[in-house]
Amino acid sequence: MAHVLCPNCGHQGSRVLESRGSEEGAAVRRRRQCSKCEHRFTTYERCEHQPLFVIKRDGRRQPFDREKLRGGLERASHKRPVPPEAIDALVDRIESAAVRSGGEIRAARVGEMCLGGLRRIDQVAYLQFAAVYRQLGVEDVQAELDRLTPEMTSKL
Ligand SMILES: [Zn+2]
C-alpha cells in the first residue's frame, strides 16, 4: 500500500497512531490519523508491500530508501575488502527490522545497525562510516556511536 488516502478528505499524508504487527507476511493493522483533517481510520497492510519509513530525531518521517542506505554503506567500504553480498545482507537486516517494528524505524537504530554490521565486516569501513556521520552532525547516531565504541571514536 504505497499511498494511503484519508477516507474523509482524500489527503495522502497520515500519521500512524498504532501498529499491530503479526507474523511476517500477515496483514498489519494500523490506526492512522490524517495529517490534514485529523480524521482517524484503520488500514490493513500487508508486510511485503508495506511502505517503510525512517523516523528522524525531530519526529519527521522519511521513506526508507534502500538504495541510499546501500550507497552510504558502499561509500564507507570504498577500497575495502567488503563483499557486496555482505552489504546486501546488512541492508536486508535493517529492512527486516523496520518491517518487524511496524514499518517504521528510528534513524538512530538504522545508524546503530549500520555501525554494528560494518564493525563485524571490516573495521576500517566501520570507522569511515562513523566518520561520515560525525561530519554530518547526526546527533542521535553520534550518541549511539559513543555508546558503542568510546575508545575507537575518540581517535577519529
Ligand atoms: Zn483527511
Short mmCIF file of C-alpha atoms and ligand atoms in Angstrom, two decimals:
data_model
loop_
_atom_site.label_atom_id
_atom_site.label_comp_id
_atom_site.label_asym_id
_atom_site.label_seq_id
_atom_site.Cartn_x
_atom_site.Cartn_y
_atom_site.Cartn_z
CA MET A 1 0.00 0.00 0.00
CA ALA A 2 2.18 2.80 -1.25
CA HIS A 3 -0.37 5.57 -0.93
CA VAL A 4 -2.79 5.62 1.94
CA LEU A 5 -5.55 8.11 1.30
CA CYS A 6 -7.69 9.57 4.01
CA PRO A 7 -11.25 8.21 3.56
CA ASN A 8 -12.63 11.50 4.77
CA CYS A 9 -10.79 14.12 2.69
CA GLY A 10 -8.60 12.13 0.30
CA HIS A 11 -5.37 13.60 1.63
CA GLN A 12 -2.31 11.37 1.23
CA GLY A 13 -0.37 12.09 4.38
CA SER A 14 -1.24 10.35 7.60
CA ARG A 15 0.38 9.57 10.88
CA VAL A 16 0.44 6.07 12.33
CA LEU A 17 -1.05 6.12 15.82
CA GLU A 18 -0.79 2.44 16.47
CA SER A 19 0.53 -0.61 14.62
CA ARG A 20 -0.38 -4.11 15.47
CA GLY A 21 2.09 -6.41 13.82
CA SER A 22 1.65 -10.10 13.30
CA GLU A 23 3.73 -12.91 11.89
CA GLU A 24 5.76 -11.98 8.86
CA GLY A 25 3.68 -11.87 5.70
CA ALA A 26 0.43 -11.30 7.52
CA ALA A 27 -1.56 -8.10 7.46
CA VAL A 28 -0.66 -5.33 9.85
CA ARG A 29 -3.48 -3.35 11.34
CA ARG A 30 -2.81 0.35 11.67
CA ARG A 31 -4.66 3.17 13.30
CA ARG A 32 -3.90 6.28 11.33
CA GLN A 33 -4.69 9.92 11.63
CA CYS A 34 -4.95 12.15 8.57
CA SER A 35 -2.38 14.94 8.80
CA LYS A 36 -4.80 17.37 7.14
CA CYS A 37 -8.28 16.86 8.61
CA GLU A 38 -7.23 14.71 11.60
CA HIS A 39 -9.76 12.05 10.73
CA ARG A 40 -8.82 8.69 12.28
CA PHE A 41 -9.08 5.49 10.31
CA THR A 42 -7.79 1.94 10.20
CA THR A 43 -5.81 0.26 7.46
CA TYR A 44 -4.77 -3.32 6.97
CA GLU A 45 -1.46 -3.55 5.18
CA ARG A 46 0.49 -6.49 4.02
CA CYS A 47 4.08 -6.63 5.16
CA GLU A 48 5.71 -7.34 1.83
CA HIS A 49 4.20 -4.26 0.20
CA GLN A 50 4.32 -2.05 3.18
CA PRO A 51 6.00 1.31 2.82
CA LEU A 52 8.87 1.66 5.24
CA PHE A 53 9.81 4.84 7.00
CA VAL A 54 12.73 6.19 8.90
CA ILE A 55 11.80 8.37 11.84
CA LYS A 56 14.21 11.19 12.40
CA ARG A 57 15.07 12.61 15.78
CA ASP A 58 12.66 15.52 15.31
CA GLY A 59 9.84 13.07 14.58
CA ARG A 60 9.71 13.64 10.82
CA ARG A 61 9.34 10.54 8.72
CA GLN A 62 11.24 9.81 5.54
CA PRO A 63 10.63 6.92 3.19
CA PHE A 64 13.11 4.15 3.87
CA ASP A 65 15.46 4.33 0.90
CA ARG A 66 17.21 1.02 0.37
CA GLU A 67 19.46 2.33 -2.39
CA LYS A 68 20.52 5.36 -0.42
CA LEU A 69 21.37 3.18 2.54
CA ARG A 70 23.30 0.79 0.34
CA GLY A 71 25.11 3.74 -1.26
CA GLY A 72 26.21 5.04 2.12
CA LEU A 73 27.49 1.64 3.16
CA GLU A 74 29.29 1.19 -0.17
CA ARG A 75 30.99 4.57 0.15
CA ALA A 76 32.15 3.64 3.63
CA SER A 77 33.51 0.37 2.24
CA HIS A 78 35.33 2.05 -0.66
CA LYS A 79 38.59 0.22 -1.44
CA ARG A 80 37.96 -2.20 1.38
CA PRO A 81 37.56 -5.95 1.00
CA VAL A 82 33.87 -5.82 1.75
CA PRO A 83 31.82 -8.20 -0.41
CA PRO A 84 28.67 -6.67 -1.95
CA GLU A 85 26.69 -9.61 -0.54
CA ALA A 86 27.68 -8.55 2.95
CA ILE A 87 26.32 -5.05 2.28
CA ASP A 88 23.13 -6.53 0.83
CA ALA A 89 22.69 -8.76 3.86
CA LEU A 90 23.13 -5.80 6.17
CA VAL A 91 20.60 -3.72 4.24
CA ASP A 92 18.20 -6.69 4.36
CA ARG A 93 18.60 -6.95 8.12
CA ILE A 94 17.81 -3.28 8.58
CA GLU A 95 14.82 -3.50 6.27
CA SER A 96 13.51 -6.55 8.16
CA ALA A 97 13.90 -4.70 11.44
CA ALA A 98 11.76 -1.86 10.02
CA VAL A 99 9.12 -4.37 8.86
CA ARG A 100 9.06 -6.09 12.24
CA SER A 101 8.61 -2.83 14.08
CA GLY A 102 5.52 -1.96 12.05
CA GLY A 103 7.11 -0.30 9.04
CA GLU A 104 8.97 2.39 10.91
CA ILE A 105 12.46 2.51 12.26
CA ARG A 106 14.27 5.25 14.11
CA ALA A 107 17.19 6.88 12.30
CA ALA A 108 19.36 6.19 15.34
CA ARG A 109 18.52 2.50 15.10
CA VAL A 110 19.47 2.46 11.40
CA GLY A 111 22.78 4.08 12.23
CA GLU A 112 23.38 1.67 15.06
CA MET A 113 22.65 -1.33 12.85
CA CYS A 114 24.93 0.00 10.08
CA LEU A 115 27.73 0.52 12.54
CA GLY A 116 27.21 -2.82 14.26
CA GLY A 117 27.09 -4.63 10.93
CA LEU A 118 30.11 -2.89 9.39
CA ARG A 119 32.09 -3.41 12.52
CA ARG A 120 31.75 -7.16 12.13
CA ILE A 121 32.62 -6.98 8.42
CA ASP A 122 35.50 -4.53 8.29
CA GLN A 123 36.91 -2.24 10.97
CA VAL A 124 38.10 0.42 8.54
CA ALA A 125 34.77 0.57 6.71
CA TYR A 126 33.18 0.86 10.11
CA LEU A 127 35.36 3.82 11.06
CA GLN A 128 34.81 5.51 7.69
CA PHE A 129 31.07 5.20 8.13
CA ALA A 130 31.34 6.55 11.65
CA ALA A 131 33.41 9.49 10.41
CA VAL A 132 30.80 10.45 7.81
CA TYR A 133 28.12 10.51 10.48
CA ARG A 134 30.23 12.72 12.67
CA GLN A 135 30.72 15.18 9.82
CA LEU A 136 27.01 15.36 9.17
CA GLY A 137 26.44 16.09 12.82
CA VAL A 138 23.79 13.46 13.23
CA GLU A 139 23.48 13.69 16.98
CA ASP A 140 21.48 10.61 17.66
CA VAL A 141 23.84 8.44 15.67
CA GLN A 142 26.66 10.13 17.49
CA ALA A 143 25.14 9.14 20.79
CA GLU A 144 24.90 5.54 19.65
CA LEU A 145 28.46 5.70 18.41
CA ASP A 146 29.72 6.92 21.72
CA ARG A 147 27.83 4.19 23.48
CA LEU A 148 29.13 1.51 21.12
CA THR A 149 32.78 2.43 20.96
CA PRO A 150 34.05 5.16 23.22
CA GLU A 151 37.65 4.06 22.76
CA MET A 152 37.57 3.97 18.96
CA THR A 153 35.57 7.07 18.14
CA SER A 154 37.70 9.25 20.37
CA LYS A 155 40.57 8.69 17.94
CA LEU A 156 38.68 9.95 14.90
ZN ZN B 1 -8.34 13.75 5.94
#
